[in-house]
mmCIF file of C-alpha atoms in Angstrom:
data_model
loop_
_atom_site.group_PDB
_atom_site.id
_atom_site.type_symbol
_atom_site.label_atom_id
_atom_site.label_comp_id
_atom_site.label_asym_id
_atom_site.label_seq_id
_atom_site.Cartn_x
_atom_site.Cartn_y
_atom_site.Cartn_z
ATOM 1 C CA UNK Q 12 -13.677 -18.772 16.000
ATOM 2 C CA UNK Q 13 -10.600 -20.611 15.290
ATOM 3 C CA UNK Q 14 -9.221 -24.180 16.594
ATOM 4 C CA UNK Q 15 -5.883 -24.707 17.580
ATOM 5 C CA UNK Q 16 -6.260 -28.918 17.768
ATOM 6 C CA UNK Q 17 -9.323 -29.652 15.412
ATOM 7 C CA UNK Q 18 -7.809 -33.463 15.765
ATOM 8 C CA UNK Q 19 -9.684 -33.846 19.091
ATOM 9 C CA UNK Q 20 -13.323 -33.312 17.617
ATOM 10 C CA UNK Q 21 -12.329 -37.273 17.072
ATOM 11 C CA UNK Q 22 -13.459 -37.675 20.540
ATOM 12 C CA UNK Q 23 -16.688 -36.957 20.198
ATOM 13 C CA UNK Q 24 -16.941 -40.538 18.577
ATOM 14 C CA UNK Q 25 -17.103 -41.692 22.169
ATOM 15 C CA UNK Q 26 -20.462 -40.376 22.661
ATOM 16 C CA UNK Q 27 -22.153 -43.353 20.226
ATOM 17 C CA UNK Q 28 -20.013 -45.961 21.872
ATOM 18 C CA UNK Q 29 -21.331 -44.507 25.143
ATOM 19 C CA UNK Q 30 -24.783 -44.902 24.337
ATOM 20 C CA UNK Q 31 -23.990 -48.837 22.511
ATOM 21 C CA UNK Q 32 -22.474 -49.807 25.672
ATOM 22 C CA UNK Q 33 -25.011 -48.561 28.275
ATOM 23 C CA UNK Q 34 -27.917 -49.914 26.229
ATOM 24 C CA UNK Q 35 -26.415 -53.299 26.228
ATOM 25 C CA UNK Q 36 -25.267 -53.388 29.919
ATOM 26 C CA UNK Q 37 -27.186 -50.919 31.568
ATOM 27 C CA UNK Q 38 -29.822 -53.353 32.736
ATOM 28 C CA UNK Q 39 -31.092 -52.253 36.281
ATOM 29 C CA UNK Q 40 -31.806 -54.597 38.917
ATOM 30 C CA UNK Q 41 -35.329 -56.002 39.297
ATOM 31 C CA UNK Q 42 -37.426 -57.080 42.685
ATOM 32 C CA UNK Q 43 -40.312 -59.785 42.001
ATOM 33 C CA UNK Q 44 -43.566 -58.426 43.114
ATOM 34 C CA UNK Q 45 -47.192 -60.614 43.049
ATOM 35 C CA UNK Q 46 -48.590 -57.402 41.836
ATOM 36 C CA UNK Q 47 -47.895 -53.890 40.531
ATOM 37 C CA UNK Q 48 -51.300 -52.550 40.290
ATOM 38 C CA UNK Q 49 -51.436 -49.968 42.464
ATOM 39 C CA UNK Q 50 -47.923 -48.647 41.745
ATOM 40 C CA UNK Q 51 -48.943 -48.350 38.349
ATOM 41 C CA UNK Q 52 -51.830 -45.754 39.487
ATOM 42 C CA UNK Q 53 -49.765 -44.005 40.992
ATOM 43 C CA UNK Q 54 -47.614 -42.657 38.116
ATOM 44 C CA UNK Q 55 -43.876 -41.924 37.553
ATOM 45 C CA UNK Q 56 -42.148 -40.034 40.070
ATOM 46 C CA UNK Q 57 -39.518 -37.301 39.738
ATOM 47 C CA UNK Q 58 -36.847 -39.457 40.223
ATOM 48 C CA UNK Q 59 -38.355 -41.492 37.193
ATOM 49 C CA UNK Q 60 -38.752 -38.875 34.870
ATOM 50 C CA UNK Q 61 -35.443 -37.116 35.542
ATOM 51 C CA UNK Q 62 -33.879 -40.803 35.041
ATOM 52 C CA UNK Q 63 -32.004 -39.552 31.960
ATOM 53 C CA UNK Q 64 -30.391 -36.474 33.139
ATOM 54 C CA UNK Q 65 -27.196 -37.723 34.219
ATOM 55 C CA UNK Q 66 -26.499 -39.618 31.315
ATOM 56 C CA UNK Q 67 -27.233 -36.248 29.277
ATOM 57 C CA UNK Q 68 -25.149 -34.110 31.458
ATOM 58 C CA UNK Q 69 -22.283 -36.532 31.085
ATOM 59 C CA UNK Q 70 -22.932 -36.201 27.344
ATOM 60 C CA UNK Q 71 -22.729 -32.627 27.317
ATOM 61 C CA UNK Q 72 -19.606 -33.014 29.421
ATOM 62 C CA UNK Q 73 -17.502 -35.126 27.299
ATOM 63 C CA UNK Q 74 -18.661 -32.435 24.508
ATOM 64 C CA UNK Q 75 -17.887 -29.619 26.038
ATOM 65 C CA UNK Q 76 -14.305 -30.897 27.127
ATOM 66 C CA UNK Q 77 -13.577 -31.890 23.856
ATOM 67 C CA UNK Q 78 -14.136 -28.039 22.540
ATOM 68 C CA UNK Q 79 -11.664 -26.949 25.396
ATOM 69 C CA UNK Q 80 -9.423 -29.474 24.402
ATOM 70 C CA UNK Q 81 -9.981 -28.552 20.357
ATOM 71 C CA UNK Q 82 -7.982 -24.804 21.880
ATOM 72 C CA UNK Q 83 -10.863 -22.523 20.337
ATOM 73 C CA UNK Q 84 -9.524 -19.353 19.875
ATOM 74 C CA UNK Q 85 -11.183 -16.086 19.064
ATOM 75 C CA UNK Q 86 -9.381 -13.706 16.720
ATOM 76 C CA UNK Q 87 -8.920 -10.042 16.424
ATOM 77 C CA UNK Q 88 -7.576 -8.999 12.749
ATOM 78 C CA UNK Q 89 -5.512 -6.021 12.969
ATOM 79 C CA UNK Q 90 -3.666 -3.703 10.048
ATOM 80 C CA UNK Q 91 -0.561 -2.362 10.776
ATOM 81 C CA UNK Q 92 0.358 0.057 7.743
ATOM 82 C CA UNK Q 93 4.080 1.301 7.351
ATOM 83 C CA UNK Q 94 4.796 4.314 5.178
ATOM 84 C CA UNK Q 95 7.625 4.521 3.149
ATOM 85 C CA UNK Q 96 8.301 7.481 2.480
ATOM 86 C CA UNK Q 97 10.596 10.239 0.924
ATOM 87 C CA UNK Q 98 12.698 12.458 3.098
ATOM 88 C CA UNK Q 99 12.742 16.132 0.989
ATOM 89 C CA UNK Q 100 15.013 18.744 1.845
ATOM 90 C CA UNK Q 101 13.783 21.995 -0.113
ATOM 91 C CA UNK Q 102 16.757 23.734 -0.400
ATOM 92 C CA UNK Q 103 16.110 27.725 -1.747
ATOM 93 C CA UNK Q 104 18.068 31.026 -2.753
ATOM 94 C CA UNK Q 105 16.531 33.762 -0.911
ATOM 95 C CA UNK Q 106 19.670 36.058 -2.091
ATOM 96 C CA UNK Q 107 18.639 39.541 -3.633
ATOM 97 C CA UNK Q 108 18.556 38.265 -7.052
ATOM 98 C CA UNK Q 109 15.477 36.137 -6.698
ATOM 99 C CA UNK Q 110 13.939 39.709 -6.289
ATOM 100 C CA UNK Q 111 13.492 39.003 -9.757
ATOM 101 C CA UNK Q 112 9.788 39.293 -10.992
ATOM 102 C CA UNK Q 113 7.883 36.400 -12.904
ATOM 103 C CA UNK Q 114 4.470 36.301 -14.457
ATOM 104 C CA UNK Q 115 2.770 33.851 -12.074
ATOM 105 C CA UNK Q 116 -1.335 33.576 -11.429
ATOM 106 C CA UNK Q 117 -1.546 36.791 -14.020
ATOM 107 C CA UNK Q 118 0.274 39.225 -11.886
ATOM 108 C CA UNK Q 119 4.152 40.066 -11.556
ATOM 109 C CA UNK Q 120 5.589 38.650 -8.374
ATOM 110 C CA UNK Q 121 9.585 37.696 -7.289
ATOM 111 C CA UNK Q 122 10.861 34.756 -7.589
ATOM 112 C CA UNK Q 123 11.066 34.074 -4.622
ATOM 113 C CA UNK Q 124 7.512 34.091 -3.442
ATOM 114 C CA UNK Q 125 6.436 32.205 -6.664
ATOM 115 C CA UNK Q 126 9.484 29.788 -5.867
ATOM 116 C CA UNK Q 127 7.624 29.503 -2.224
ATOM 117 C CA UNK Q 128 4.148 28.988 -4.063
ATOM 118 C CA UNK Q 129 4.699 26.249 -5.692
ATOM 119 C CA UNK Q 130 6.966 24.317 -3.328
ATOM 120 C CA UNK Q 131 3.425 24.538 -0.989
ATOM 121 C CA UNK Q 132 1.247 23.228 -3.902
ATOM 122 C CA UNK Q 133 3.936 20.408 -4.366
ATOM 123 C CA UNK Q 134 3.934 18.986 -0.614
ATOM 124 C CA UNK Q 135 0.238 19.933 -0.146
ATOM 125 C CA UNK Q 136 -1.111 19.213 -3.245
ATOM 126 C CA UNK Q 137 -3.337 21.596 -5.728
ATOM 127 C CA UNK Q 138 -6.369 19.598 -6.313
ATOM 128 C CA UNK Q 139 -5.043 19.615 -10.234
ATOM 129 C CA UNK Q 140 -1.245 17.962 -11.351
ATOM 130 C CA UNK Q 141 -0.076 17.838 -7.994
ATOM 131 C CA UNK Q 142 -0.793 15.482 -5.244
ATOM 132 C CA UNK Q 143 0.757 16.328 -2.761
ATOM 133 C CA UNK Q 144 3.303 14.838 -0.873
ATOM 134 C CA UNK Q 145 1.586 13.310 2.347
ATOM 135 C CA UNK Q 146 3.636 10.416 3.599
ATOM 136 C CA UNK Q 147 6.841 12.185 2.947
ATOM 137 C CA UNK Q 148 9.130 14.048 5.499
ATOM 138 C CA UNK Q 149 9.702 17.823 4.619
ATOM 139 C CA UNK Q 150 11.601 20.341 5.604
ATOM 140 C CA UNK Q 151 13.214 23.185 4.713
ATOM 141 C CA UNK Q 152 16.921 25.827 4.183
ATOM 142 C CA UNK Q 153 17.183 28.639 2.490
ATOM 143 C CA UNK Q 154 20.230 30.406 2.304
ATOM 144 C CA UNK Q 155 21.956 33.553 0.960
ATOM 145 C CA UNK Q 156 25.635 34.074 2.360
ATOM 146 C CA UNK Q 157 24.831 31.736 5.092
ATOM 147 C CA UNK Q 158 21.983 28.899 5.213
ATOM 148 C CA UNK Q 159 19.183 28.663 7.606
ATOM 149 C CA UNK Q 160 17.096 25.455 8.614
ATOM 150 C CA UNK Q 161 13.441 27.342 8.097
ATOM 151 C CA UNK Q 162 11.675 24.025 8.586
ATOM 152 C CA UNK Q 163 12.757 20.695 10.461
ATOM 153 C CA UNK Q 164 11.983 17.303 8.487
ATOM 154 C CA UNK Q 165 8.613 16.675 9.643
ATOM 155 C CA UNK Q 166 5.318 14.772 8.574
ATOM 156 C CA UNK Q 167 2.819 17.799 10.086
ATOM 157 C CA UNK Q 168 2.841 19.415 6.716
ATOM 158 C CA UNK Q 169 0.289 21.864 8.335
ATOM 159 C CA UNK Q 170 2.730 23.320 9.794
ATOM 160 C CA UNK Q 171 4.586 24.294 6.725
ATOM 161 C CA UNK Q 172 2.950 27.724 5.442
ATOM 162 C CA UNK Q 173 3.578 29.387 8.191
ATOM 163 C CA UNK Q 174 7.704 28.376 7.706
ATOM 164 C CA UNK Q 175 7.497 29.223 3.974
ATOM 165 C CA UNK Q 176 5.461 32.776 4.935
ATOM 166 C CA UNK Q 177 8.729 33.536 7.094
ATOM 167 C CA UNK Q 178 11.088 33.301 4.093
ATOM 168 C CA UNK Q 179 12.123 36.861 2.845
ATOM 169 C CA UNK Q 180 14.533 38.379 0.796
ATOM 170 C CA UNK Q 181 17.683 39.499 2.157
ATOM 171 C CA UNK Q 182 17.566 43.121 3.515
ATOM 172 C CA UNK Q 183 20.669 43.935 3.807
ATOM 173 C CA UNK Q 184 24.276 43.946 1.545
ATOM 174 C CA UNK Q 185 26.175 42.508 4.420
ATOM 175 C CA UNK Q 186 23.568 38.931 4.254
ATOM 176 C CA UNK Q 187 23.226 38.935 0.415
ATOM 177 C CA UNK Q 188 25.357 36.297 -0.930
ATOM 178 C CA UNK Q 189 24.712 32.584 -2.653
ATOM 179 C CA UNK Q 190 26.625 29.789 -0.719
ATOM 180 C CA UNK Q 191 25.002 26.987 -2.174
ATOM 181 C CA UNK Q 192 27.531 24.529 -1.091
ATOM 182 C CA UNK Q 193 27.444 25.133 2.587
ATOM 183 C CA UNK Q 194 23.586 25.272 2.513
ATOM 184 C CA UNK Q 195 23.798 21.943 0.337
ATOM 185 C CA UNK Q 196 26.065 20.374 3.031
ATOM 186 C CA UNK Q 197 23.406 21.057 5.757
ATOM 187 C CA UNK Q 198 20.616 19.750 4.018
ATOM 188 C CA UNK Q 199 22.744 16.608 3.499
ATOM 189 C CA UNK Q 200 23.773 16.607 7.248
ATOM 190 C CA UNK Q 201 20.143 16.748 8.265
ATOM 191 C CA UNK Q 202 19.186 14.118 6.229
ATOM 192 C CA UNK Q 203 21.551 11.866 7.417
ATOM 193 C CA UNK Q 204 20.127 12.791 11.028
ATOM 194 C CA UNK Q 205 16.832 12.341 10.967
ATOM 195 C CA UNK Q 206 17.725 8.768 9.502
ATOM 196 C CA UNK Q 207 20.042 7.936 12.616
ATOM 197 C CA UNK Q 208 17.346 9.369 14.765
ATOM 198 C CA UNK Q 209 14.835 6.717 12.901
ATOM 199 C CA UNK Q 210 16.936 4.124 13.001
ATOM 200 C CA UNK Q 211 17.763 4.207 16.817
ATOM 201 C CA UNK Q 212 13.782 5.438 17.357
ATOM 202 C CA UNK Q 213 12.812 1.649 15.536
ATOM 203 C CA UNK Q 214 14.825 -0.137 17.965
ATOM 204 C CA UNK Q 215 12.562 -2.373 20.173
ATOM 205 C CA UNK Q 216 9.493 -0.841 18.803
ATOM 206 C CA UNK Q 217 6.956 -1.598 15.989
ATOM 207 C CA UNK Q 218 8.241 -0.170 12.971
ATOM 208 C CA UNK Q 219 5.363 2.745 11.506
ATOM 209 C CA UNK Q 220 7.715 4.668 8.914
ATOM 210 C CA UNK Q 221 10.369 4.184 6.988
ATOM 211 C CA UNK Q 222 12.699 6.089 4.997
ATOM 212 C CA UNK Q 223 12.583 5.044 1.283
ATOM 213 C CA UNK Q 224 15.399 7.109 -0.253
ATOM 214 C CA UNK Q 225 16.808 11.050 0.798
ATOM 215 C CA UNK Q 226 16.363 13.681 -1.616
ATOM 216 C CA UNK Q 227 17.334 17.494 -1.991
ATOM 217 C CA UNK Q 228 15.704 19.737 -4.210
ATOM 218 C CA UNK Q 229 18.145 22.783 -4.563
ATOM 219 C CA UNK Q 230 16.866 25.875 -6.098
ATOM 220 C CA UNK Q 231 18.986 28.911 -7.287
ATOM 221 C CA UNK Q 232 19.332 31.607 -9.541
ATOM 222 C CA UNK Q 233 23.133 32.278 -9.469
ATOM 223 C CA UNK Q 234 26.606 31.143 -8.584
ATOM 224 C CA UNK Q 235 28.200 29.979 -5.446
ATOM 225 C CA UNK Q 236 29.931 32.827 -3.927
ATOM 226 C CA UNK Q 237 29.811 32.792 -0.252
ATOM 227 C CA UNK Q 238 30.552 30.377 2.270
ATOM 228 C CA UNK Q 239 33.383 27.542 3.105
ATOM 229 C CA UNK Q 240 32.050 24.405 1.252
ATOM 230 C CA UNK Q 241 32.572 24.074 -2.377
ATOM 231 C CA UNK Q 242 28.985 22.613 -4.110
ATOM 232 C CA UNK Q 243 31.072 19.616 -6.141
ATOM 233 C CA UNK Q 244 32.059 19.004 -2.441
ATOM 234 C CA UNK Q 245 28.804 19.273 -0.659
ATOM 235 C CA UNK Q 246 27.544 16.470 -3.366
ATOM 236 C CA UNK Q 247 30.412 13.745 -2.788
ATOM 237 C CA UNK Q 248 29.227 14.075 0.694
ATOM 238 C CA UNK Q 249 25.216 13.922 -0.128
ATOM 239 C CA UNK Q 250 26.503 10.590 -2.567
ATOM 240 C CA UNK Q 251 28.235 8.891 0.437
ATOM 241 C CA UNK Q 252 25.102 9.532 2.165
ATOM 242 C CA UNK Q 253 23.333 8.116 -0.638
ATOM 243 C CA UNK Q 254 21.037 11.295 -1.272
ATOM 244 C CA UNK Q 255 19.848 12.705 -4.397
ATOM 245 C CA UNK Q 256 20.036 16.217 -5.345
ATOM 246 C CA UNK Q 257 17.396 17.659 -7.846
ATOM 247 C CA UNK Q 258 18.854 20.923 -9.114
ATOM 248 C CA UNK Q 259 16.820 23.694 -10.407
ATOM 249 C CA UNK Q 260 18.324 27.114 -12.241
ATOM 250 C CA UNK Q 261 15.562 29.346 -11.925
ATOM 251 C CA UNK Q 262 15.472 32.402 -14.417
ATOM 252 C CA UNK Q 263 17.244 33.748 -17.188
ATOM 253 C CA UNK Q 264 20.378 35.785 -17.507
ATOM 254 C CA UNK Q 265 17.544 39.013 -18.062
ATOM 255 C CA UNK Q 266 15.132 40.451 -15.781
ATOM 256 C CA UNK Q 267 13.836 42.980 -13.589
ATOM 257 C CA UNK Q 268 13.023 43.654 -10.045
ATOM 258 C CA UNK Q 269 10.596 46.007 -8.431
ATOM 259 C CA UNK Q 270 12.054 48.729 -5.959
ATOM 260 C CA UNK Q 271 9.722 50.497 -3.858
ATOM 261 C CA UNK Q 272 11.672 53.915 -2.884
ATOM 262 C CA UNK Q 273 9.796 56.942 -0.833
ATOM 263 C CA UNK Q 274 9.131 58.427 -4.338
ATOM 264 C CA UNK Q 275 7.384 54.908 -5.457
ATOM 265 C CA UNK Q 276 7.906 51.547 -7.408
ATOM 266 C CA UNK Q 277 10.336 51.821 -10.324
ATOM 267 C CA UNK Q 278 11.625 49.018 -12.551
ATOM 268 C CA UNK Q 279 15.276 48.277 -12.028
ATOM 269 C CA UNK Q 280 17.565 45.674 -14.571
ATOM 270 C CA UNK Q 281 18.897 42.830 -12.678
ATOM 271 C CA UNK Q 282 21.330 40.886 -14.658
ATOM 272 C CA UNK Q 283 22.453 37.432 -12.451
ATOM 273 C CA UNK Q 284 24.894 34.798 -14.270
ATOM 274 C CA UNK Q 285 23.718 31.079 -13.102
ATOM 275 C CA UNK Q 286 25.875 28.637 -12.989
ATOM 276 C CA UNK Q 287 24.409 25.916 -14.412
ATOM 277 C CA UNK Q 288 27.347 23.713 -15.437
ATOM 278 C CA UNK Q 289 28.116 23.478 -11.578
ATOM 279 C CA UNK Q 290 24.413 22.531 -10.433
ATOM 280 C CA UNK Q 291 24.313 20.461 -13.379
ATOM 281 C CA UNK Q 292 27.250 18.428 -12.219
ATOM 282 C CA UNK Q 293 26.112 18.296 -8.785
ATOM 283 C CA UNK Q 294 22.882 16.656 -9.855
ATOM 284 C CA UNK Q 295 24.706 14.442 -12.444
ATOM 285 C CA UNK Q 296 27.233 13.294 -9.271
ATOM 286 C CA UNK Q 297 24.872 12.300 -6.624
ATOM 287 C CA UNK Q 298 21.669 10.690 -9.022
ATOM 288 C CA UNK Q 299 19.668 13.515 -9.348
ATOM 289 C CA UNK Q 300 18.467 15.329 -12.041
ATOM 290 C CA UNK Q 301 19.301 19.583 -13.553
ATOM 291 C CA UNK Q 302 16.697 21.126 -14.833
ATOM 292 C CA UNK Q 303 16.210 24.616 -15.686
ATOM 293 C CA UNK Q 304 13.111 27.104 -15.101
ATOM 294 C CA UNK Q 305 12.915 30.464 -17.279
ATOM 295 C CA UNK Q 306 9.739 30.957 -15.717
ATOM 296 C CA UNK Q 307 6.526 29.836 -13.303
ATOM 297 C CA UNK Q 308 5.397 27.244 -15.658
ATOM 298 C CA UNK Q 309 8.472 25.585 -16.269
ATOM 299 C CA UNK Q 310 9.193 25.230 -12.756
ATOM 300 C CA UNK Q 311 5.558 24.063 -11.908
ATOM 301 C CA UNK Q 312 6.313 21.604 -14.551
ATOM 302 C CA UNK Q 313 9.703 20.341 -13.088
ATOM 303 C CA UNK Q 314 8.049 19.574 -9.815
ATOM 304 C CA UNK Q 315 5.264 17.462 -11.386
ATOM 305 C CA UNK Q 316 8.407 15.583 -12.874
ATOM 306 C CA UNK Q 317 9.990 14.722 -9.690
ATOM 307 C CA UNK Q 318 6.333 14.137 -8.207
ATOM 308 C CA UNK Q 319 6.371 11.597 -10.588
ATOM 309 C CA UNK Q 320 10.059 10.220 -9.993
ATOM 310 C CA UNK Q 321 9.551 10.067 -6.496
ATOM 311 C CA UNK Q 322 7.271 7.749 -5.618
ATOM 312 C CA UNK Q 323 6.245 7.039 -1.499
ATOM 313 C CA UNK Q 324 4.795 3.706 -0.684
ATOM 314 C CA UNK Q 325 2.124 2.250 2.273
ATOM 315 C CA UNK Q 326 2.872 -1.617 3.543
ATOM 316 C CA UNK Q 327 -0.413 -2.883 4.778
ATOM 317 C CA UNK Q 328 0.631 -5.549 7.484
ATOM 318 C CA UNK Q 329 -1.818 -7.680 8.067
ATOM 319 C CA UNK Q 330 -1.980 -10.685 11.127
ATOM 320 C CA UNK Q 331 -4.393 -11.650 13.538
ATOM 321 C CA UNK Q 332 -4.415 -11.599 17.749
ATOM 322 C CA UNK Q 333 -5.829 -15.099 18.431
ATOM 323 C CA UNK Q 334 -6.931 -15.286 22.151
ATOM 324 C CA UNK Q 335 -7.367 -19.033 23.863
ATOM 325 C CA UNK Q 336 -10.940 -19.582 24.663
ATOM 326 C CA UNK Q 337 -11.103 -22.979 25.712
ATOM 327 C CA UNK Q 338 -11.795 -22.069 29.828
ATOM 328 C CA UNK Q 339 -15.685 -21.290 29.483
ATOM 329 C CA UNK Q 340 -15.763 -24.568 27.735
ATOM 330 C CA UNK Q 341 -13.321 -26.614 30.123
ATOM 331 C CA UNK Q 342 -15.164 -24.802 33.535
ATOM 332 C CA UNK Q 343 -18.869 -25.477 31.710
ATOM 333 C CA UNK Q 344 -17.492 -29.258 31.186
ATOM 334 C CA UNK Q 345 -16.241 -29.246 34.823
ATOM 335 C CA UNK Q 346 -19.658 -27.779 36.559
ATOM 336 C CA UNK Q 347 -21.659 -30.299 34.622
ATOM 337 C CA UNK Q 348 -20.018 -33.719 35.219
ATOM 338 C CA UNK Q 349 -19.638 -32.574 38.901
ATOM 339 C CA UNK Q 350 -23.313 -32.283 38.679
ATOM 340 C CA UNK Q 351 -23.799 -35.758 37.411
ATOM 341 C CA UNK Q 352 -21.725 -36.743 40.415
ATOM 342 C CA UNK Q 353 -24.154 -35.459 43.180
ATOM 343 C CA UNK Q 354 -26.948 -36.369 41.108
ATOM 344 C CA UNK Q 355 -25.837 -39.982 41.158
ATOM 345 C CA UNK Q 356 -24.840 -40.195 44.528
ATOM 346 C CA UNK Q 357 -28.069 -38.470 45.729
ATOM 347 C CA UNK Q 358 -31.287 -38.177 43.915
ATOM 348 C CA UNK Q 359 -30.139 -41.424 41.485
ATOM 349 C CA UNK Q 360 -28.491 -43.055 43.889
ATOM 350 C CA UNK Q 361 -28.967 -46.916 43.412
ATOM 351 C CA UNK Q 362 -29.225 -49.479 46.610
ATOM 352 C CA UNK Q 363 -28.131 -52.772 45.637
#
């Protein structure tokens, strides 16, 4: 319990002076008698015994009104904690070069799915180098000639495998393509979105999360060849937006694919040109960082470095709900002197 006004306790020095006073003037009145003898037989009465109850009532009156008037208040600590986290746009080719295999978990796969593997252990975590990314807000685009929003920004990373599982290679010659500029510009644009949306959410409202910084991790195996926005443009807009862009080349200029055919699986050369100096420069322009992944383990490796880079944070805000208590006290005080009233005008009333 807590008091508001511990200053009135200072009343309580009344009670002595109370007791000084009454004992000096609080002589009763006396009647001559020749003799007392038989009154003394007869033994105190109730009136006699009780004699001292309404000087203790009106005691435990002045104390009790000085609590009430001490403002006790009882107090309810409560933790607010705000997460600051990263917003993460993952940003993938899914064009028909990352058909590509890799040596991943001791079996062949394409890059894509291993690309897709390890994205999952880096927001969800591995139980090994990576953490996971829990107070962060992820979502996902892939793209080959055109981009596709696979996964809003969202905290319910549970909800994420079953996005990445839906990611496939293109099927056909008329989707295949790498615009990595217009697919950059929407991850940029969505960004900036969910920020506004934040923003105008937090309005009038305890404030739970906050955006920390924006970041794009943009992952491709070739060169920009489809769409309307040029990359170097895309990243002057995801700078003015004051977003990050992590670039990752993924693969070398060698490798082969597996084609299944009616007549079975054969082994076919793929030969893909990345453009690094491009997704080098669009890292370089907006704060990020260019790395580049000839295979599983490199790229594993990249993501523990911006695990590392990219830090989220939890604000623990801590303050207490004090409630007034002081009525129990200021009724208790009220019932009891009103008892001393009655008392004294009744059972202790004096005839002069």
């Amino acid at each position: 319990m807590h008091f508001e006004s511990p200053w009135a306790f200072l009343l309580l020095t009344v009670i002595p002076l109370l007791l000084v006073l009454r004992k000096r003037t609080g002589k009763s009145g006396s009647i001559r008698f020749s003799s007392i003898h038989h009154a003394e037989k007869a033994g105190r009465s109730v009136r006699q015994r009780l004699s001292a109850l309404p000087l203790l009532l009106r005691m435990l009156t002045i104390i009790l009104l000085t609590v009430a008037l001490a403002r006790p208040q009882t107090g309810c600590e409560q933790i607010r904690d705000i997460s600051k986290g990263i917003a993460i746009e993952m940003v993938v080719d899914r064009s028909g070069s990352m058909a590509a295999e890799m040596e991943y978990k001791g079996r062949k796969m394409n890059r894509l799915e291993v690309v897709k593997d390890i994205f999952k252990a880096f927001v969800m975590g591995d139980g090994k180098d990576l953490t996971g990314r829990p107070n962060d807000l992820i979502g996902m685009i892939s793209f080959a000639r055109y981009p596709d929003t696979i996964c809003p920004l969202t905290l319910a990373h549970g909800a994420l495998p079953p996005f990445l599982d839906s990611v496939k290679l293109v099927q056909t010659r008329a989707e295949d393509g790498t615009a990595i500029g217009d697919a950059l510009a929407l991850a940029a644009a969505r960004l900036k979105t969910i920020e506004e949306t934040l923003a105008q959410h937090r309005e009038g409202e305890e404030e739970s999360y906050k955006i920390k910084s924006k970041i794009i991790i943009l992952l491709s195996d070739g060169e920009n060849n489809s769409g309307k926005r040029d990359p170097i443009q895309a990243a002057e807009l995801a700078e003015k937006w004051k977003i990050k862009v992590y670039t990752i080349a993924i693969g070398s200029g060698d490798a082969v694919a597996s084609i299944r055919t009616a007549f079975g699986v054969y082994k076919v050369p793929m030969r893909q040109q990345v453009d690094t100096a491009t997704l080098q420069s669009v890292a370089e322009k907006t704060g990020g960082l260019f790395r580049k992944a000839d295979n599983a383990e490199a790229l594993r490796t990249i993501y523990q470095e911006i695990d590392k880079l990219e830090k989220s944070e939890i604000e623990s805000v801590r303050f207490i709900d004090y409630k007034e208590s002081f009525l129990f006290f200021a009724l208790a005080g009220l019932i009891l002197i009103s008892c001393e009233i009655i008392l004294n005008v009744t059972l202790f009333r004096k005839i002069p």
